Coordinates of N, CA and C and ligand atoms in Angstrom, one line a residue:
X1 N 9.3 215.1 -87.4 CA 9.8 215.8 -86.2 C 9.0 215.4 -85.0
X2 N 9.5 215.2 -83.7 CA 9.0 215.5 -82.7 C 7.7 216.3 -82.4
X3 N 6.9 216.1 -81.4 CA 6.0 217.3 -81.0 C 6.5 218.1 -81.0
X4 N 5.7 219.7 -81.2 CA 6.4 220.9 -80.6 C 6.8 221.0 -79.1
X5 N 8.2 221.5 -79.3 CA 8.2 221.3 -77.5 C 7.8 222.6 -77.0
X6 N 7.6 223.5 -75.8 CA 8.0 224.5 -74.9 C 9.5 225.3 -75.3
X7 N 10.4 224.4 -75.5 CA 11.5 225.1 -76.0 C 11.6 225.5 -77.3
X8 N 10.8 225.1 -78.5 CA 10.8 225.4 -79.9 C 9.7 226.7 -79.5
X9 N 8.9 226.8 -78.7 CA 8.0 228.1 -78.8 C 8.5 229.0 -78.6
X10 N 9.8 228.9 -77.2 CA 10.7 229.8 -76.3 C 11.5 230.6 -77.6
X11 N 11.9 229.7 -78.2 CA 13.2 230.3 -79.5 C 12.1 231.0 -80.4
X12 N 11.2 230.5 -81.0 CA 10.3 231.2 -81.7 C 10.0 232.8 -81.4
X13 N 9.6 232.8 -80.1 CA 9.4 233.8 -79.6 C 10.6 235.0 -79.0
X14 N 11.7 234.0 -78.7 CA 12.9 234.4 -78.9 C 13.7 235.3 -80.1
X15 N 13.4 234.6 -81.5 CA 13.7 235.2 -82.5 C 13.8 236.3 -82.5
X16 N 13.0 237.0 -82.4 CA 13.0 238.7 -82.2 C 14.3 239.6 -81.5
X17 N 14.4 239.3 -80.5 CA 15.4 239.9 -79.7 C 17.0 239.0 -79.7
X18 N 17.1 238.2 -79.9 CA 18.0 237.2 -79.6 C 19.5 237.7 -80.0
X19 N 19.5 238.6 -81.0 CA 20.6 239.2 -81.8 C 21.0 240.2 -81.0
X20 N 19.8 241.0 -80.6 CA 20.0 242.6 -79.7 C 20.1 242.7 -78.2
X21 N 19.8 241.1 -77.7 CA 20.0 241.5 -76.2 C 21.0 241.6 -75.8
X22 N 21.4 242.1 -74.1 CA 23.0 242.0 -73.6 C 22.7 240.1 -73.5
X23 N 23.5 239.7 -73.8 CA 23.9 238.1 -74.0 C 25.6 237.7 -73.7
X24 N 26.6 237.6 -72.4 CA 27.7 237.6 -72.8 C 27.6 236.1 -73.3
X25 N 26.8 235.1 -72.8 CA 27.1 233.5 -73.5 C 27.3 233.3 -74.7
X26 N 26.0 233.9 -75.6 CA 26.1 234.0 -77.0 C 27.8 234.9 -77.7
X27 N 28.2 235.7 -76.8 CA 29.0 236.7 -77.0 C 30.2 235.8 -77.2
X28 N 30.5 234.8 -76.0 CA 31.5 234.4 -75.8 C 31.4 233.1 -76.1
X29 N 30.7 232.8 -77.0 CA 30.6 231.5 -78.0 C 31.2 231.9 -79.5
X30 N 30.8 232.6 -79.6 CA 31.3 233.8 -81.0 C 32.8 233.8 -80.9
X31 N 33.4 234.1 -80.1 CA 35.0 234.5 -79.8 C 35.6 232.9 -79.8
X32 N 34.9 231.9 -78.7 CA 35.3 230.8 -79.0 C 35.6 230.4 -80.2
X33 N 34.4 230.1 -81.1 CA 34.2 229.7 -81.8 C 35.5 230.0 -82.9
X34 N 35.6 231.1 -83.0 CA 36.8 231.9 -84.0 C 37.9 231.0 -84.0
X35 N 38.7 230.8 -82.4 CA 39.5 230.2 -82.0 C 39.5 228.9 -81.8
X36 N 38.4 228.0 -82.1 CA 38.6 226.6 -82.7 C 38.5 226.3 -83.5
X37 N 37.9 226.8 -84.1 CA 37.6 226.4 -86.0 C 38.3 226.0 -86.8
X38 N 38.8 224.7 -87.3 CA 40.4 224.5 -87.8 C 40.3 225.0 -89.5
X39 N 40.9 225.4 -90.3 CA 40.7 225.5 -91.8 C 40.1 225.0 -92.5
X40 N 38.6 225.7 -92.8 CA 37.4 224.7 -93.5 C 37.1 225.4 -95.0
X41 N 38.6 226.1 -95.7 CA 38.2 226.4 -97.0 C 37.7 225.2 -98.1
X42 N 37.0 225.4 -99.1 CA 37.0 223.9 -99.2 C 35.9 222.8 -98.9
X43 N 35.8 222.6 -97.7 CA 35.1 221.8 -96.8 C 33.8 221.9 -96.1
X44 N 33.0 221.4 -96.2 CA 31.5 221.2 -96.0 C 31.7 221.2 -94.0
X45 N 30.6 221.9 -93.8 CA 30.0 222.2 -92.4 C 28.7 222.6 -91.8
X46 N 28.7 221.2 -91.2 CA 27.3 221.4 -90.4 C 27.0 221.6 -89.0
X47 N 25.8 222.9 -88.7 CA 26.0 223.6 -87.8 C 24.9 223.1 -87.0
X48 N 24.7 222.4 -86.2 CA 23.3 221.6 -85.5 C 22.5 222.8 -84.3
X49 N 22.2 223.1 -84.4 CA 21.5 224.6 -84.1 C 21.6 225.7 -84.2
X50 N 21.3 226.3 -85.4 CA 22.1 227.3 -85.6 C 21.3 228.6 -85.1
X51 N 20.2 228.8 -84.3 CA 19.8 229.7 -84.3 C 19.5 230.8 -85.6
X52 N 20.0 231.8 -84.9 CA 19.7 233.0 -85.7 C 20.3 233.4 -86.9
X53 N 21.6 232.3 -86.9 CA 22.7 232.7 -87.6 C 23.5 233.2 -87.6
X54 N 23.9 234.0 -86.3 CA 25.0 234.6 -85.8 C 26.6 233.8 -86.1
X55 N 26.5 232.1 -86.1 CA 27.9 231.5 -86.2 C 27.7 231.4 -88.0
X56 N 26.4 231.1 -88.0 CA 26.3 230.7 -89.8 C 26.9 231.8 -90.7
X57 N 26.7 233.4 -90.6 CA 26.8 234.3 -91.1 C 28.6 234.4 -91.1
X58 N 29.2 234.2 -89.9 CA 30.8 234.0 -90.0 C 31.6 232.7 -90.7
X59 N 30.6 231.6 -90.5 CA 30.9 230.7 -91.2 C 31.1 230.8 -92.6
X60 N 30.0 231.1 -93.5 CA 29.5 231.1 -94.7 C 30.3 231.3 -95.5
X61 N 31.5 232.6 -95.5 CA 32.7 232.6 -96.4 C 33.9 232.3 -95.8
X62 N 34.0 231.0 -95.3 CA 35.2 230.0 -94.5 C 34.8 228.6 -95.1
X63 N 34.0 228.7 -95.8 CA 33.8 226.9 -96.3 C 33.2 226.9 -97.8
X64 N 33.0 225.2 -98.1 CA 32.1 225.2 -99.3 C 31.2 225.2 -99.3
X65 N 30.3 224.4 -98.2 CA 29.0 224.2 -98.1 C 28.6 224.2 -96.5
X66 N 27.8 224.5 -96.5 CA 27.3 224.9 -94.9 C 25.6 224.5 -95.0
X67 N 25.9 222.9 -94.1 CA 24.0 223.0 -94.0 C 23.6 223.2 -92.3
X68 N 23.1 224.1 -92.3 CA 22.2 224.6 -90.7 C 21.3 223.8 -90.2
X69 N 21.2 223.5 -89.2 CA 19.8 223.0 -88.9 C 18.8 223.5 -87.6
X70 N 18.0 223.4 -87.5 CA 17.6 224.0 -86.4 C 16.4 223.6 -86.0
X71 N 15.2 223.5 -84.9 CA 14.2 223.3 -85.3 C 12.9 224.4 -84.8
X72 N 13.6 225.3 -84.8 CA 12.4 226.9 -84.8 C 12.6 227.8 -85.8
X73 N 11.4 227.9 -86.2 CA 11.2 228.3 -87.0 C 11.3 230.1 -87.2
X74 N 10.9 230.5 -86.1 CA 11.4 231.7 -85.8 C 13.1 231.8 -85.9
X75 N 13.5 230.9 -84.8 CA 15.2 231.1 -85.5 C 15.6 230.9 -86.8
X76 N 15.0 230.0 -87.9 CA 15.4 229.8 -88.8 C 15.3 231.3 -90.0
X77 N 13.9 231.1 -89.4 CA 13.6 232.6 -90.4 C 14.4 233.7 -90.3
X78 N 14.7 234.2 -89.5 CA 16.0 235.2 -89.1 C 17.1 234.8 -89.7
X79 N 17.6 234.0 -89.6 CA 18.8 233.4 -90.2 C 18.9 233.3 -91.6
X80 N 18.0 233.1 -92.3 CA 17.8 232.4 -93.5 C 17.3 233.9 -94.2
X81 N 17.4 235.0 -93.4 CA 17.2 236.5 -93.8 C 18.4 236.8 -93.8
X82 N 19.4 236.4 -93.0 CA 20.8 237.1 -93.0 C 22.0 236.6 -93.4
X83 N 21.5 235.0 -94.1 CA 22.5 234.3 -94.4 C 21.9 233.7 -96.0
X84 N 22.1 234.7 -96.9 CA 21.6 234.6 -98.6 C 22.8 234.2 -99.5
X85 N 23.0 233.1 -99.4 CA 24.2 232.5 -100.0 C 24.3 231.2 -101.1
X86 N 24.1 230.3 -102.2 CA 23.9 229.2 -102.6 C 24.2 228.1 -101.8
X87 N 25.3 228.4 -100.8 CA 26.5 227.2 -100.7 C 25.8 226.9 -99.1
X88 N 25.1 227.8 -98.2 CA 24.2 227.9 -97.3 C 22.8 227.0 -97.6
X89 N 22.9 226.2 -96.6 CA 21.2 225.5 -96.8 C 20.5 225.6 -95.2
X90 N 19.4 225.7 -95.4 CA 19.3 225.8 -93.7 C 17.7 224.7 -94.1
X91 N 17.9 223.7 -92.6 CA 17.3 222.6 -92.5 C 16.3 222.7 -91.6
X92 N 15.3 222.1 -91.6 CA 14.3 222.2 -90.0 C 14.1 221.0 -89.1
X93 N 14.8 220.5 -88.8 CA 14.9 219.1 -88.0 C 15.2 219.2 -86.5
X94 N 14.6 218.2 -85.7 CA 14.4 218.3 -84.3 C 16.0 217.4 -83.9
X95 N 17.0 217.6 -83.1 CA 17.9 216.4 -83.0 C 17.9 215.3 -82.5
X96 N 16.6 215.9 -81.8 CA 16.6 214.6 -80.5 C 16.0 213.1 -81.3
X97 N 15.9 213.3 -82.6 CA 15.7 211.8 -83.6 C 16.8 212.2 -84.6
X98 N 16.9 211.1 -85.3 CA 18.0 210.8 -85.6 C 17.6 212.0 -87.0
X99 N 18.7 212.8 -87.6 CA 17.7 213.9 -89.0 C 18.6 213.4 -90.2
X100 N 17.8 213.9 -91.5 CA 18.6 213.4 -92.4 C 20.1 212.9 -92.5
X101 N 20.2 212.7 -93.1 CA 21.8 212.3 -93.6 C 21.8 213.2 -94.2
X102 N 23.1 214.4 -93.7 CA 23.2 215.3 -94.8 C 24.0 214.8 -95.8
X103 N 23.9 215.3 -97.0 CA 24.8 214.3 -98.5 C 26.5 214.9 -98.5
X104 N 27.0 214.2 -98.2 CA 28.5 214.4 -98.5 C 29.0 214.5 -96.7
X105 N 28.4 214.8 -95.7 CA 28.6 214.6 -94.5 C 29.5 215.7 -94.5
X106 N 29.7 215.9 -93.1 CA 30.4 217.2 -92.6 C 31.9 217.2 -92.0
X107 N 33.0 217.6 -92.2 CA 34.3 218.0 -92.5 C 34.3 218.4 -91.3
X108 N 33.7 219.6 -90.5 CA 33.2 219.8 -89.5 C 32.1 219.8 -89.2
X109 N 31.7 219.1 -87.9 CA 30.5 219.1 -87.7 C 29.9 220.2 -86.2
X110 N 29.1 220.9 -85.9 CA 29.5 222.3 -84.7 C 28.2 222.2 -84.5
X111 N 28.0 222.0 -82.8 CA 27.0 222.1 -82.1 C 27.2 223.4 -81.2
X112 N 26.5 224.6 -80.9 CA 26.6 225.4 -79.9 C 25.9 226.2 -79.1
X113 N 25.7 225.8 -77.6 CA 24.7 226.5 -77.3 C 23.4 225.9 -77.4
X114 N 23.5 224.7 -77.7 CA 22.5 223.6 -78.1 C 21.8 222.7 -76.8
X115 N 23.4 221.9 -76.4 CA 23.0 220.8 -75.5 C 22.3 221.3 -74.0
X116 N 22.1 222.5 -73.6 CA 21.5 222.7 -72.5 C 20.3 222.2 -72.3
X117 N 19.5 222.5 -73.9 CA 18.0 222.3 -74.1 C 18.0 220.7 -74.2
X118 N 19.0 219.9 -74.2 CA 18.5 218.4 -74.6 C 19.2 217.5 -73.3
X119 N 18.0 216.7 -72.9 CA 18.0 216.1 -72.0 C 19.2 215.1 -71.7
X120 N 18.7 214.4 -73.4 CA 19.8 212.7 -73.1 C 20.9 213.4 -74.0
X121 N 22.0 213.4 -73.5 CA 22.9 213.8 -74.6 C 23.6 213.0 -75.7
X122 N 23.6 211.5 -75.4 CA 23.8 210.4 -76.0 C 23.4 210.1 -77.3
X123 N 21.9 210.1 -77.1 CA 21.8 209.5 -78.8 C 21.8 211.0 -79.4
X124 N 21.7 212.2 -79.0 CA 21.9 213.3 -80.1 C 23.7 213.6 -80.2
X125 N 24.1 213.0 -79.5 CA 26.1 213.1 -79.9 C 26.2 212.2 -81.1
X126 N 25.1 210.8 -80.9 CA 25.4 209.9 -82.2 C 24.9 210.2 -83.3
X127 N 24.0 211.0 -83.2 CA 23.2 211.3 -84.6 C 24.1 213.0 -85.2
X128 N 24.9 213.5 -84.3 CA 26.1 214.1 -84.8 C 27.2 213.5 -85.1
X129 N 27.8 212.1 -84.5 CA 28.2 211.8 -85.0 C 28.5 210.8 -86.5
X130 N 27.2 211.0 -86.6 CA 26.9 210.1 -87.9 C 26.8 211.2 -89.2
X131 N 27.2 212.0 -88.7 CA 27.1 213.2 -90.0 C 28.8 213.4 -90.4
X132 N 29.2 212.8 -89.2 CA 31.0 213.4 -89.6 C 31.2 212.6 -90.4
X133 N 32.4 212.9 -91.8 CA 32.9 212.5 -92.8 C 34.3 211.8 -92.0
X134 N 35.3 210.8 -92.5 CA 36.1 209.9 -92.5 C 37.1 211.5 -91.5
X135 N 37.8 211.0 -90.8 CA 38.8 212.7 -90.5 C 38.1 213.7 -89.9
X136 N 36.8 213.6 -89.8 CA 36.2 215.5 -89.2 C 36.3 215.4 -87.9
X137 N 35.8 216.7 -87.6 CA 36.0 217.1 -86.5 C 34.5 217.5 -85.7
X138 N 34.2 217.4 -84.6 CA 33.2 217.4 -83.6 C 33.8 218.7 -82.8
X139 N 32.7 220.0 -82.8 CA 33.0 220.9 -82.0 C 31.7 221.5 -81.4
X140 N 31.6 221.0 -79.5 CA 30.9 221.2 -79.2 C 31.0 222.5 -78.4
X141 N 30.6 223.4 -78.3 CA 30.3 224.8 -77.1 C 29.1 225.2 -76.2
X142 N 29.2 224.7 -75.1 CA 28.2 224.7 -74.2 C 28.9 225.6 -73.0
X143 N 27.5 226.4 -72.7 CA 27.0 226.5 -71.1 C 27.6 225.6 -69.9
X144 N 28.8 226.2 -69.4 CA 29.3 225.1 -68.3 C 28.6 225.0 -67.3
X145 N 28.7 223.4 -67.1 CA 27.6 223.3 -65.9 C 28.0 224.4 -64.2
X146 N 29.0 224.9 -64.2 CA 29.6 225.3 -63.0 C 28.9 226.7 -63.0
X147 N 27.6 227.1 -64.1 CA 27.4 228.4 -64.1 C 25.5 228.0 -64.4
X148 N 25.5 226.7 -64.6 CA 23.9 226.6 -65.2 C 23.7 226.1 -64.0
X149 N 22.5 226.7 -64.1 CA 21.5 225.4 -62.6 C 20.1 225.2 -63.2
X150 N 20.0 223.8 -62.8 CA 19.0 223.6 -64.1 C 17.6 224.5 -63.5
X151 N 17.0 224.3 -64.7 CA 15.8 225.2 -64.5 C 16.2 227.1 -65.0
X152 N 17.0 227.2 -64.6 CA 17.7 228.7 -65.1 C 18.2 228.5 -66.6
X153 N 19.6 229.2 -66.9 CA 20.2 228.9 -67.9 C 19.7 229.9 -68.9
X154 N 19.2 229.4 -70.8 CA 19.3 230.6 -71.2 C 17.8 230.9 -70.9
X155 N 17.7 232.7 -71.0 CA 16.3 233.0 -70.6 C 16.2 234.3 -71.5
X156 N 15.1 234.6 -71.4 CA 15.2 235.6 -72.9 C 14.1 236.9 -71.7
X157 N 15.2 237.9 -72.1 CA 15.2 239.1 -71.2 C 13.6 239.7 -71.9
X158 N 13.0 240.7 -70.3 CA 12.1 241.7 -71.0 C 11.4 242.6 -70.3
X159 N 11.6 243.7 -71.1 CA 11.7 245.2 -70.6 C 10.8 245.1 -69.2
X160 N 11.3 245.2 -67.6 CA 10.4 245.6 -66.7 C 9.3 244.5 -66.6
X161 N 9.7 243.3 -67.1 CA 9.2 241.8 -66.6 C 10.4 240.6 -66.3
X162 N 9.8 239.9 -65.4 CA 10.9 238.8 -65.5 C 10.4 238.1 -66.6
X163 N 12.5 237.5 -66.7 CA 12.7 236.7 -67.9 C 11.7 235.4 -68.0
X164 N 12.1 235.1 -69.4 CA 11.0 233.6 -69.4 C 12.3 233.1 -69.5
X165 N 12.2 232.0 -68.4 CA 13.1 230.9 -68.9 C 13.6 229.9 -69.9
X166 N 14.0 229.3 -70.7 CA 13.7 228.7 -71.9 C 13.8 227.1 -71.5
X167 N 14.1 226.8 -70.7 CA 14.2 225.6 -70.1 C 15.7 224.6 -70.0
X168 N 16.1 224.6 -69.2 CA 17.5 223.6 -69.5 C 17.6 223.1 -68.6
X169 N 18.9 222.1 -68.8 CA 19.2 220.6 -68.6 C 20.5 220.6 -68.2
X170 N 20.8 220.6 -66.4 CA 22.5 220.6 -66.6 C 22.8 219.2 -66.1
X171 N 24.0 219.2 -67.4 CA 25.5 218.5 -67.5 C 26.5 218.7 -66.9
X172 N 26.7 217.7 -66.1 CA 28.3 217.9 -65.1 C 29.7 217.3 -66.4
X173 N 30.3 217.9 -66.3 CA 31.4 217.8 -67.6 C 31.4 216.1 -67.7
X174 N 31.3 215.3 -66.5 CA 31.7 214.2 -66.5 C 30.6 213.1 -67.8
X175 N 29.4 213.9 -67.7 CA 28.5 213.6 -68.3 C 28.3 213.7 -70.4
X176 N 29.1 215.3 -70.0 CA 29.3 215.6 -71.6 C 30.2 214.4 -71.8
X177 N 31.6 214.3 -71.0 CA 32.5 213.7 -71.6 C 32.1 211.7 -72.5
X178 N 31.2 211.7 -71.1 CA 30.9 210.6 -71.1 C 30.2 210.0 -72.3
X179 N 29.4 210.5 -72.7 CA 28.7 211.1 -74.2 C 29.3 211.0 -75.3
X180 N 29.9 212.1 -75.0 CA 31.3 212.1 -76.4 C 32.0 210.6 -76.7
X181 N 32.4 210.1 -75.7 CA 32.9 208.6 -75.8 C 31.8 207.8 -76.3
X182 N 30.8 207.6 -75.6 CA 30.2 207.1 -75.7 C 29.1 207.5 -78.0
X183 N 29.4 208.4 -78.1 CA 29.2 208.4 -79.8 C 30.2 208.5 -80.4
X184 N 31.1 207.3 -79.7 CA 32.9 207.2 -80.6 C 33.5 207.7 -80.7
X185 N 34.2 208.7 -80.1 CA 34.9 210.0 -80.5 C 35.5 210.4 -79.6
X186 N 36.8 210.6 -79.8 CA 37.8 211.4 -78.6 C 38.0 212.5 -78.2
X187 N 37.9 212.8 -77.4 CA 38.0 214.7 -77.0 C 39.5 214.8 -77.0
X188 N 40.2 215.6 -78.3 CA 41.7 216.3 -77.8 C 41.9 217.3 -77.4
X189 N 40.2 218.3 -77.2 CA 41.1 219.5 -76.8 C 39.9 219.9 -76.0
X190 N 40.2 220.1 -74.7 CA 39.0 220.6 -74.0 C 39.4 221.9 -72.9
X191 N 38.7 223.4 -73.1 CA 38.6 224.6 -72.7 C 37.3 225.0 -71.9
X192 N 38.0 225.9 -70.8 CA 36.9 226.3 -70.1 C 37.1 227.9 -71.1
X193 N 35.9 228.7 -70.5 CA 36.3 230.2 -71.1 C 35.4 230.9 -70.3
X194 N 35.9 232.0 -70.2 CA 35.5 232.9 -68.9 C 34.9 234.4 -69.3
X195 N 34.0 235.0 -68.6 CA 33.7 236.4 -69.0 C 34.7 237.2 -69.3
X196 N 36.0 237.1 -68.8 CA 37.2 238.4 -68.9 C 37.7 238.5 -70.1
X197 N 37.4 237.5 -70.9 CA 38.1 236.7 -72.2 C 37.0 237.9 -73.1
X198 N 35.9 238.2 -72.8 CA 35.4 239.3 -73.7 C 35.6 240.3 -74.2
X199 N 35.6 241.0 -75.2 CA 36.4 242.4 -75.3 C 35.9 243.5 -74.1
X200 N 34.5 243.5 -73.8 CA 33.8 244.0 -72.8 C 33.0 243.5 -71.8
X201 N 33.9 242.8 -70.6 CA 33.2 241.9 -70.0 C 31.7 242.8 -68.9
X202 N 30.7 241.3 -68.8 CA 30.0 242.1 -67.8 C 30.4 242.5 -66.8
X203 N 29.9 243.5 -66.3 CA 30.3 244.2 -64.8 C 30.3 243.4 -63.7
X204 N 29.8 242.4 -63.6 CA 29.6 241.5 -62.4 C 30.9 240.7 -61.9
X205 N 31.9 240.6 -62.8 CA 33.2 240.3 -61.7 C 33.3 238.7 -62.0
X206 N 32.1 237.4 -62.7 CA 32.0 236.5 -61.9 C 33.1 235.8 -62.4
X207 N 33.8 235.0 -61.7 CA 35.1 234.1 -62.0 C 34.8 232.9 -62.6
X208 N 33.8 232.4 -62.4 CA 33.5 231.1 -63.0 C 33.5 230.7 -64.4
X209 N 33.9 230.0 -64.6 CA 33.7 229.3 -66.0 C 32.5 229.8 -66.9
X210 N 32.1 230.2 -67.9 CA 30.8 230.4 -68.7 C 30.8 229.6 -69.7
X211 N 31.5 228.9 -70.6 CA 31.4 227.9 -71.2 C 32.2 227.0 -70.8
X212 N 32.6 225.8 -71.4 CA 32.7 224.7 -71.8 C 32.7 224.1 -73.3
X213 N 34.3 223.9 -73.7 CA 34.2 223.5 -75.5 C 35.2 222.3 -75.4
X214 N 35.0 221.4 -76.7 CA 35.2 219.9 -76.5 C 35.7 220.0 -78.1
X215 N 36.4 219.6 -78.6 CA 36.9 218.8 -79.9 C 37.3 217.6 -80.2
X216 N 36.5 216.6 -80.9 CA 36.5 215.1 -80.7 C 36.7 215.0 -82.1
X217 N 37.2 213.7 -81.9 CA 37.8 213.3 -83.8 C 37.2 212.0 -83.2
X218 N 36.6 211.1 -84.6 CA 36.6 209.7 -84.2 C 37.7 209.1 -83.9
X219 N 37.4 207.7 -82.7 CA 38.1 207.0 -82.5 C 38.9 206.2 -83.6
X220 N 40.1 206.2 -83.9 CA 40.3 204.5 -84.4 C 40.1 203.3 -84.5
X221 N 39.8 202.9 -85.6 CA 39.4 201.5 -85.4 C 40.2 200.3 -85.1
X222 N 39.7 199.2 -84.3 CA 40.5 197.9 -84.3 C 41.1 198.4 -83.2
Ligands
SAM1 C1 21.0 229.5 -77.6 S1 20.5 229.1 -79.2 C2 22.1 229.0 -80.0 C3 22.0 229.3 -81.4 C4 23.4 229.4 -82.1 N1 24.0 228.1 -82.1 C5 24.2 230.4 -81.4 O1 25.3 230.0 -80.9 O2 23.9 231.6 -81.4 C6 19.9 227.4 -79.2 C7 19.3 226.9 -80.5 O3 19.2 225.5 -80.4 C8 17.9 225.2 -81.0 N2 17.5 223.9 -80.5 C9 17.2 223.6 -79.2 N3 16.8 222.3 -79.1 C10 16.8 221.8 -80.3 C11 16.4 220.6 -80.9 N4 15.9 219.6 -80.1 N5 16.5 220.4 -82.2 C12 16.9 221.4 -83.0 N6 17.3 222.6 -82.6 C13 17.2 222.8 -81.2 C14 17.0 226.4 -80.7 O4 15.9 226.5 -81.5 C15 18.0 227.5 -80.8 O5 18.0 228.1 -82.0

């Protein structure tokens, strides 16, 4: 792995709260998520940051195999408390190098809530897409740039102090897209999604976009 970064300490120390704070991003990654997921009974899925387990835990009885990866260890541990399953593996690898080969590769492969924290988006698109099996599917959900400013983004709330920032990286869509092509793969279906889409949106009214989700299948060959 990598050095430890500032952002592996942030989630470490994040662990704790990360499930219980008001969060509508995390909220409305969750709802996303529901609504792309194509039918993965059956089918192996790997989740390239999985945090805390909040998508792993919905995942887990929708597939055959589910390997997680993540590389905090605080997140991991939380997760790997809430997600006690055989068919569940949870991994500790950094993405920003290339991580194992998982064995049998992934049917779907689901990044979310990830790319803010990583700089170059390129070689970690490829090293996702080197995990997709012949036919899978690439499902990314991010933080729209039209709502991140870098330096902000996600920040981990606390009681009667200001937030710590956890550090991010913004991507103008043109950038994601560019990425996506660029680790072989075609985007067919791309959604903005908004706070109103919540069952209980925040009070704040704001109109803007809050994510950004992409579904890429490999290119054809020849
Ligand atoms: C905002 S959380 C999202 C977790 C989960 N996907 C969700 O939607 O709730 C971002 C996660 O990405 C992980 N992460 C950030 N950079 C990473 C890297 N370079 N390698 C592996 N995991 C990373 C963090 O440890 C954290 O658990």
């Amino acid at each position: 792995m990598k050095a430890r970064s500032p952002i592996q300490g942030a989630y470490d120390q994040w662990s704790a709260t990360y499930d219980t704070q008001i969060n509508p991003t995390r909220d409305l990654d969750a709802l996303a998520l529901k609504s792309l997921l194509p039918d993965t009974a059956g089918k192996t899925i790997i989740e390239i940051g999985c945090g805390t387990g909040k998508n792993t835990l919905w995942l887990a009885p929708r597939c055959a195999r589910l390997v997680a990866l993540d590389f905090s260890t605080g997140m991991l541990r939380v997760a790997s408390e809430k997600v006690r399953q055989p068919h569940v593996h949870f991994v500790q690898a950094d993405i920003r190098s290339p991580f194992p080969l998982i064995k049998g590769l992934g049917d779907v492969v689901m990044i979310n809530l990830v790319l803010e924290h990583i700089e170059k988006l390129t070689p970690v698109l490829e090293h996702a897409a080197a995990q997709m099996a012949p036919g899978a599917v690439l499902i990314i959900s991010e933080y729209h740039p039209d709502r991140l400013i870098t330096g902000r983004g996600a920040r981990i709330e606390r009681d009667g102090e200001e937030p710590i920032w956890v550090g991010s990286y913004r991507h103008p869509l043109a950038e994601f897209e560019s990425a996506i092509e660029s680790a072989g793969l075609k985007i067919e279906d791309r959604r903005e999604w908004f706070e109103h889409q919540l069952p209980e949106p925040p009070p704040s009214g704001d109109t803007r976009p809050l994510l950004i989700t992409y579904k890429s299948f490999q290119k054809a060959k020849g």
